[in-house]
Amino acid sequence: MPRRRPLIIGHRGAPGYRPEHSRSSYELALAMGVDAVEPDVVATKDGVLVLRHENEISGTTDVADHPEFAGRRTTKRIDGVSLTGWFTEDFTWAELSTLRTRERLPKIRRSSATFDDGQPILRLPDLLDLVRAGSEEHGREIGIVLEIKHATYFDSIGLDLAPLIERDLRAGGWADGDLPLIVESFESTILHRLQKTGIAASFIYLIESTGRPFDLVSSQGRNAPDYASAVTPAGLDELAGTVDGISVSKKMLLTPENTIVADAHARGLRVFTWTCRPENTFLDPRFRAQGGKAAFGDYEAEWREIADTGVDGVFVDHPDLGVAFFAESAVSS
């Protein structure tokens, strides 16, 4: 009996081909057949939600080339890590709108880097409108998997992300269940706060292969549980009924004899995984090939192991490859 294929999620659009979170990245992902796209949201000082992988933007924009912003370069601790650069919360939206996007991994994705400096930063409402229009254009329902970044940090500087997210989702018509919406975060507390707003979405808890969630570190210190404990049977028992699923690093699914997907499914939890990428530098060492970090390895062998776990959703950087592979793997299983 054919296996149901997983949800194919364009991770920040189609960043294998275009700078992540740019308009062309999302438009290409929609055209390549994804079921949903995944934006990361952070905030400006005036409460505008913008699409960036991190609030530190020196690697994904041309901010360093703007002399008027040279004085904004600073060092901060974000989720316990010291970072130096330019941060979205130190800019108004009017200021950020003057910047242009850049490829985050130019040495790996040289072709994508040729699109540098050609597109402005998007706001969350821009993407909500883009996906709605894309669904109509392509004749299929396309969803959004909204990732909330650094909620505890933003709260500590007086920028509560929950009401900002609720504001944009309700204004854009994405809060009532008429359009497919998933909300995810590495911090469970922001998910629970948004659940209480009545937003109609599936809520997914993101889980790293190492480390501890920063919201719990902030409140519990050394007593905070690590991420690994969340995928044990006892940890999954605690998550069941509080979230709709988990999204785990693919490293966890590529560990021999892991039972994460089966254990989660037994408790009514969906399981997503991130991120399926074909380049050698991102593949498990078993699947790397000759040609250097940017060359494609035996990604299909790695993805086959992932598909065989029965996972419910996969994040991909190259949507055309993801759609083709996971559709075929479902048919041939």
CSV table of C-alpha atoms in Angstrom, one decimal:
chain,number,residue,atom,x,y,z
A,1,MET,CA,0.0,0.0,0.0
A,2,PRO,CA,1.5,3.4,-1.0
A,3,ARG,CA,2.7,5.5,1.9
A,4,ARG,CA,1.1,9.0,2.2
A,5,ARG,CA,3.7,11.5,1.2
A,6,PRO,CA,4.9,14.0,3.7
A,7,LEU,CA,4.0,17.7,3.6
A,8,ILE,CA,6.6,19.5,1.5
A,9,ILE,CA,7.5,22.8,3.0
A,10,GLY,CA,9.6,25.4,1.2
A,11,HIS,CA,12.1,26.3,3.9
A,12,ARG,CA,12.3,30.2,3.7
A,13,GLY,CA,11.0,29.8,0.2
A,14,ALA,CA,13.4,28.2,-2.3
A,15,PRO,CA,16.8,29.2,-0.8
A,16,GLY,CA,18.7,26.7,-2.8
A,17,TYR,CA,18.0,29.0,-5.8
A,18,ARG,CA,17.3,32.5,-4.5
A,19,PRO,CA,18.3,34.5,-1.4
A,20,GLU,CA,16.2,33.2,1.5
A,21,HIS,CA,13.1,35.0,2.5
A,22,SER,CA,13.1,37.1,-0.7
A,23,ARG,CA,10.0,37.5,-2.8
A,24,SER,CA,11.5,35.6,-5.6
A,25,SER,CA,12.5,32.8,-3.2
A,26,TYR,CA,8.9,32.4,-2.1
A,27,GLU,CA,7.4,32.8,-5.6
A,28,LEU,CA,9.7,30.1,-6.9
A,29,ALA,CA,8.8,27.7,-4.1
A,30,LEU,CA,5.1,28.2,-4.9
A,31,ALA,CA,5.7,27.5,-8.6
A,32,MET,CA,7.7,24.4,-7.8
A,33,GLY,CA,4.8,22.8,-6.1
A,34,VAL,CA,5.3,23.0,-2.3
A,35,ASP,CA,2.4,22.4,0.0
A,36,ALA,CA,3.5,25.3,2.3
A,37,VAL,CA,6.3,27.8,2.8
A,38,GLU,CA,8.1,28.6,6.1
A,39,PRO,CA,8.9,32.2,7.1
A,40,ASP,CA,10.9,33.1,10.2
A,41,VAL,CA,9.7,36.3,11.9
A,42,VAL,CA,11.5,38.8,14.0
A,43,ALA,CA,10.5,42.4,15.0
A,44,THR,CA,11.6,45.9,14.3
A,45,LYS,CA,11.8,48.6,17.0
A,46,ASP,CA,8.4,49.9,15.9
A,47,GLY,CA,6.7,46.5,16.1
A,48,VAL,CA,6.7,45.4,12.5
A,49,LEU,CA,7.2,41.7,11.9
A,50,VAL,CA,9.8,41.1,9.2
A,51,LEU,CA,11.0,37.9,7.5
A,52,ARG,CA,14.6,37.1,8.5
A,53,HIS,CA,16.3,33.9,9.7
A,54,GLU,CA,17.7,35.9,12.6
A,55,ASN,CA,17.4,39.3,14.1
A,56,GLU,CA,21.1,39.8,13.3
A,57,ILE,CA,21.1,40.8,9.6
A,58,SER,CA,24.7,41.4,8.5
A,59,GLY,CA,24.8,38.2,6.6
A,60,THR,CA,21.5,38.4,4.8
A,61,THR,CA,21.2,42.1,3.8
A,62,ASP,CA,23.4,44.9,2.5
A,63,VAL,CA,23.2,46.8,5.8
A,64,ALA,CA,27.0,47.0,6.1
A,65,ASP,CA,27.1,49.0,2.9
A,66,HIS,CA,24.9,51.7,4.3
A,67,PRO,CA,27.1,54.3,6.0
A,68,GLU,CA,24.1,55.9,7.6
A,69,PHE,CA,23.7,52.7,9.7
A,70,ALA,CA,27.4,52.2,10.6
A,71,GLY,CA,26.7,53.4,14.2
A,72,ARG,CA,24.1,50.7,14.7
A,73,ARG,CA,26.7,47.9,14.6
A,74,THR,CA,26.9,46.4,18.1
A,75,THR,CA,27.3,43.3,20.2
A,76,LYS,CA,24.5,41.6,22.0
A,77,ARG,CA,23.7,38.3,23.7
A,78,ILE,CA,20.9,36.5,21.9
A,79,ASP,CA,19.7,33.3,23.6
A,80,GLY,CA,22.9,33.2,25.5
A,81,VAL,CA,25.2,33.6,22.5
A,82,SER,CA,27.3,36.7,21.9
A,83,LEU,CA,26.7,38.2,18.4
A,84,THR,CA,28.1,41.3,16.7
A,85,GLY,CA,26.3,43.0,13.8
A,86,TRP,CA,23.2,44.8,13.1
A,87,PHE,CA,19.9,43.8,14.7
A,88,THR,CA,16.3,44.3,13.4
A,89,GLU,CA,15.1,45.7,16.8
A,90,ASP,CA,17.4,48.7,16.4
A,91,PHE,CA,15.7,49.8,13.2
A,92,THR,CA,12.3,51.1,12.3
A,93,TRP,CA,10.5,49.5,9.4
A,94,ALA,CA,11.1,52.6,7.3
A,95,GLU,CA,14.8,52.1,7.8
A,96,LEU,CA,14.8,48.4,7.1
A,97,SER,CA,12.8,48.9,3.9
A,98,THR,CA,15.9,50.6,2.4
A,99,LEU,CA,17.9,47.4,2.7
A,100,ARG,CA,18.2,44.7,0.1
A,101,THR,CA,18.5,40.9,0.6
A,102,ARG,CA,21.6,38.8,0.1
A,103,GLU,CA,22.4,35.1,-0.1
A,104,ARG,CA,23.4,33.8,3.4
A,105,LEU,CA,25.7,31.1,2.0
A,106,PRO,CA,27.4,32.6,-1.0
A,107,LYS,CA,30.3,30.1,-1.1
A,108,ILE,CA,27.9,27.2,-1.2
A,109,ARG,CA,25.1,28.8,-3.3
A,110,ARG,CA,27.0,30.9,-5.8
A,111,SER,CA,24.1,31.0,-8.3
A,112,SER,CA,21.7,32.3,-5.6
A,113,ALA,CA,24.2,35.0,-4.7
A,114,THR,CA,23.9,36.5,-8.2
A,115,PHE,CA,20.5,37.8,-7.1
A,116,ASP,CA,22.0,39.8,-4.2
A,117,ASP,CA,20.9,43.4,-3.6
A,118,GLY,CA,18.0,43.2,-5.9
A,119,GLN,CA,15.0,42.7,-3.5
A,120,PRO,CA,13.8,44.4,-0.4
A,121,ILE,CA,13.0,42.7,2.9
A,122,LEU,CA,9.5,41.4,3.2
A,123,ARG,CA,7.1,41.9,6.1
A,124,LEU,CA,4.8,39.1,7.4
A,125,PRO,CA,1.7,40.7,5.8
A,126,ASP,CA,3.5,40.8,2.5
A,127,LEU,CA,4.0,37.0,2.6
A,128,LEU,CA,0.4,36.4,3.7
A,129,ASP,CA,-0.8,38.2,0.7
A,130,LEU,CA,1.7,36.5,-1.6
A,131,VAL,CA,0.8,33.0,-0.6
A,132,ARG,CA,-3.0,33.7,-0.8
A,133,ALA,CA,-2.4,35.1,-4.4
A,134,GLY,CA,-0.1,32.1,-5.2
A,135,SER,CA,-2.8,29.6,-4.1
A,136,GLU,CA,-5.2,31.2,-6.6
A,137,GLU,CA,-2.6,31.4,-9.4
A,138,HIS,CA,-1.5,27.8,-9.1
A,139,GLY,CA,-4.9,26.4,-8.4
A,140,ARG,CA,-4.1,24.6,-5.1
A,141,GLU,CA,-4.3,25.4,-1.4
A,142,ILE,CA,-0.9,26.4,-0.1
A,143,GLY,CA,-0.2,26.9,3.6
A,144,ILE,CA,2.2,28.8,5.8
A,145,VAL,CA,4.4,27.3,8.5
A,146,LEU,CA,5.2,30.4,10.6
A,147,GLU,CA,8.4,30.1,12.8
A,148,ILE,CA,8.7,32.5,15.7
A,149,LYS,CA,12.3,33.5,16.5
A,150,HIS,CA,13.8,34.5,19.8
A,151,ALA,CA,10.5,35.2,21.6
A,152,THR,CA,12.0,35.3,25.1
A,153,TYR,CA,14.7,37.7,24.0
A,154,PHE,CA,12.3,40.0,22.3
A,155,ASP,CA,10.0,40.0,25.3
A,156,SER,CA,13.0,41.0,27.5
A,157,ILE,CA,13.5,44.2,25.5
A,158,GLY,CA,9.8,45.1,25.5
A,159,LEU,CA,8.8,43.6,22.2
A,160,ASP,CA,6.1,41.0,22.9
A,161,LEU,CA,5.8,39.0,19.7
A,162,ALA,CA,2.5,37.3,20.5
A,163,PRO,CA,0.2,40.3,20.0
A,164,LEU,CA,2.2,41.3,16.9
A,165,ILE,CA,1.7,37.9,15.3
A,166,GLU,CA,-2.0,37.8,16.3
A,167,ARG,CA,-2.5,41.3,14.8
A,168,ASP,CA,-1.0,40.4,11.4
A,169,LEU,CA,-2.7,37.0,11.1
A,170,ARG,CA,-6.1,38.4,11.9
A,171,ALA,CA,-5.6,41.4,9.6
A,172,GLY,CA,-4.5,39.1,6.8
A,173,GLY,CA,-7.3,36.6,7.2
A,174,TRP,CA,-5.1,33.8,8.4
A,175,ALA,CA,-6.4,33.3,11.9
A,176,ASP,CA,-9.8,31.8,11.5
A,177,GLY,CA,-9.0,28.4,10.0
A,178,ASP,CA,-10.0,29.2,6.4
A,179,LEU,CA,-6.4,28.9,5.3
A,180,PRO,CA,-3.8,26.2,6.3
A,181,LEU,CA,-1.6,27.6,9.1
A,182,ILE,CA,1.0,26.0,11.3
A,183,VAL,CA,2.9,28.0,14.0
A,184,GLU,CA,6.2,26.6,15.3
A,185,SER,CA,8.9,27.7,17.7
A,186,PHE,CA,11.9,26.3,19.6
A,187,GLU,CA,10.2,27.9,22.7
A,188,SER,CA,7.0,26.2,23.9
A,189,THR,CA,5.9,29.2,26.0
A,190,ILE,CA,5.2,31.4,23.0
A,191,LEU,CA,3.2,28.6,21.4
A,192,HIS,CA,1.0,28.2,24.5
A,193,ARG,CA,0.4,32.0,24.6
A,194,LEU,CA,-0.7,32.1,21.0
A,195,GLN,CA,-3.0,29.1,21.6
A,196,LYS,CA,-4.8,31.1,24.1
A,197,THR,CA,-5.6,33.9,21.6
A,198,GLY,CA,-7.9,31.5,19.7
A,199,ILE,CA,-5.8,31.6,16.4
A,200,ALA,CA,-6.9,28.5,14.4
A,201,ALA,CA,-3.6,26.8,13.7
A,202,SER,CA,-1.6,23.7,14.3
A,203,PHE,CA,1.1,24.3,16.9
A,204,ILE,CA,4.4,22.5,16.4
A,205,TYR,CA,7.3,22.4,18.9
A,206,LEU,CA,10.7,22.6,17.3
A,207,ILE,CA,13.4,20.4,18.8
A,208,GLU,CA,17.2,20.7,18.3
A,209,SER,CA,19.5,17.7,18.5
A,210,THR,CA,21.5,19.4,21.3
A,211,GLY,CA,21.0,22.2,23.8
A,212,ARG,CA,18.1,23.5,25.9
A,213,PRO,CA,15.2,25.8,25.0
A,214,PHE,CA,16.1,29.3,25.9
A,215,ASP,CA,12.7,30.1,27.4
A,216,LEU,CA,13.1,27.3,29.9
A,217,VAL,CA,16.7,28.2,30.6
A,218,SER,CA,15.5,31.8,31.4
A,219,SER,CA,12.9,30.6,33.8
A,220,GLN,CA,14.6,27.5,35.3
A,221,GLY,CA,18.3,28.0,34.8
A,222,ARG,CA,20.3,24.8,35.2
A,223,ASN,CA,17.2,22.8,36.0
A,224,ALA,CA,15.8,23.4,32.4
A,225,PRO,CA,15.3,20.2,30.5
A,226,ASP,CA,17.3,19.6,27.4
A,227,TYR,CA,15.7,19.2,23.9
A,228,ALA,CA,16.7,15.5,23.8
A,229,SER,CA,14.4,14.7,26.8
A,230,ALA,CA,11.4,16.0,24.8
A,231,VAL,CA,11.6,13.0,22.4
A,232,THR,CA,11.8,10.3,25.0
A,233,PRO,CA,8.5,8.5,25.7
A,234,ALA,CA,8.1,10.5,29.0
A,235,GLY,CA,8.8,13.8,27.2
A,236,LEU,CA,6.3,13.0,24.4
A,237,ASP,CA,3.8,12.1,27.1
A,238,GLU,CA,4.1,15.6,28.4
A,239,LEU,CA,3.8,17.2,25.0
A,240,ALA,CA,0.7,15.2,24.0
A,241,GLY,CA,-2.3,17.4,24.3
A,242,THR,CA,-0.3,20.6,24.7
A,243,VAL,CA,0.9,20.9,21.1
A,244,ASP,CA,-0.1,19.2,17.8
A,245,GLY,CA,3.3,17.9,16.9
A,246,ILE,CA,7.0,18.2,16.9
A,247,SER,CA,9.6,19.2,14.3
A,248,VAL,CA,13.0,17.6,14.9
A,249,SER,CA,16.5,18.0,13.4
A,250,LYS,CA,17.0,15.4,10.8
A,251,LYS,CA,20.1,14.3,12.7
A,252,MET,CA,17.7,12.7,15.2
A,253,LEU,CA,15.9,10.7,12.6
A,254,LEU,CA,19.2,9.5,11.0
A,255,THR,CA,20.3,8.0,14.3
A,256,PRO,CA,20.2,4.2,14.1
A,257,GLU,CA,17.2,2.5,15.6
A,258,ASN,CA,15.5,5.7,16.7
A,259,THR,CA,11.7,5.4,17.2
A,260,ILE,CA,10.8,9.1,17.4
A,261,VAL,CA,8.2,9.1,14.7
A,262,ALA,CA,6.5,5.9,15.9
A,263,ASP,CA,6.5,7.1,19.5
A,264,ALA,CA,5.1,10.5,18.6
A,265,HIS,CA,2.4,9.0,16.3
A,266,ALA,CA,1.4,6.7,19.1
A,267,ARG,CA,0.6,9.8,21.2
A,268,GLY,CA,-1.3,11.6,18.4
A,269,LEU,CA,1.6,13.9,17.6
A,270,ARG,CA,2.6,14.8,14.0
A,271,VAL,CA,6.4,14.8,13.2
A,272,PHE,CA,8.2,17.2,10.8
A,273,THR,CA,11.9,17.3,10.2
A,274,TRP,CA,14.4,19.9,8.9
A,275,THR,CA,16.2,20.5,6.7
A,276,CYS,CA,16.5,18.3,3.6
A,277,ARG,CA,19.3,19.7,1.5
A,278,PRO,CA,21.3,18.1,-1.3
A,279,GLU,CA,24.7,19.7,-0.9
A,280,ASN,CA,27.6,17.7,0.7
A,281,THR,CA,28.1,20.2,3.5
A,282,PHE,CA,24.6,19.5,4.8
A,283,LEU,CA,24.4,15.7,4.3
A,284,ASP,CA,25.1,13.1,6.9
A,285,PRO,CA,28.8,12.0,6.2
A,286,ARG,CA,27.6,8.6,4.9
A,287,PHE,CA,26.0,10.3,1.9
A,288,ARG,CA,28.6,12.8,0.9
A,289,ALA,CA,30.3,12.6,-2.5
A,290,GLN,CA,33.4,14.1,-4.2
A,291,GLY,CA,33.4,17.6,-5.5
A,292,GLY,CA,33.5,19.8,-2.4
A,293,LYS,CA,31.0,21.3,0.0
A,294,ALA,CA,28.7,22.8,-2.6
A,295,ALA,CA,28.5,19.6,-4.8
A,296,PHE,CA,25.4,17.4,-4.5
A,297,GLY,CA,26.0,14.2,-2.7
A,298,ASP,CA,23.7,11.1,-2.5
A,299,TYR,CA,20.9,13.1,-1.1
A,300,GLU,CA,18.3,10.7,-2.3
A,301,ALA,CA,19.7,7.9,-0.1
A,302,GLU,CA,19.6,10.2,3.0
A,303,TRP,CA,16.1,11.4,2.2
A,304,ARG,CA,15.0,7.8,1.7
A,305,GLU,CA,16.0,7.0,5.3
A,306,ILE,CA,14.0,10.0,6.4
A,307,ALA,CA,11.0,9.1,4.3
A,308,ASP,CA,11.1,5.5,5.7
A,309,THR,CA,10.5,6.8,9.2
A,310,GLY,CA,7.0,7.8,8.2
A,311,VAL,CA,7.6,11.5,8.9
A,312,ASP,CA,4.6,13.8,8.3
A,313,GLY,CA,6.4,16.8,6.9
A,314,VAL,CA,9.8,17.8,5.5
A,315,PHE,CA,11.5,21.2,5.1
A,316,VAL,CA,13.4,21.5,1.8
A,317,ASP,CA,15.7,24.2,0.3
A,318,HIS,CA,15.3,23.0,-3.2
A,319,PRO,CA,11.5,22.5,-3.6
A,320,ASP,CA,11.7,20.9,-7.1
A,321,LEU,CA,13.9,18.2,-5.8
A,322,GLY,CA,11.9,17.7,-2.6
A,323,VAL,CA,8.5,17.5,-4.4
A,324,ALA,CA,9.9,15.0,-7.0
A,325,PHE,CA,11.6,12.8,-4.5
A,326,PHE,CA,9.0,12.6,-1.7
A,327,ALA,CA,6.2,12.1,-4.2
A,328,GLU,CA,8.0,9.2,-5.8
A,329,SER,CA,9.0,7.7,-2.5
A,330,ALA,CA,5.4,7.6,-1.4
A,331,VAL,CA,4.3,5.9,-4.6
A,332,SER,CA,7.1,3.3,-4.6
A,333,SER,CA,6.9,2.4,-0.9
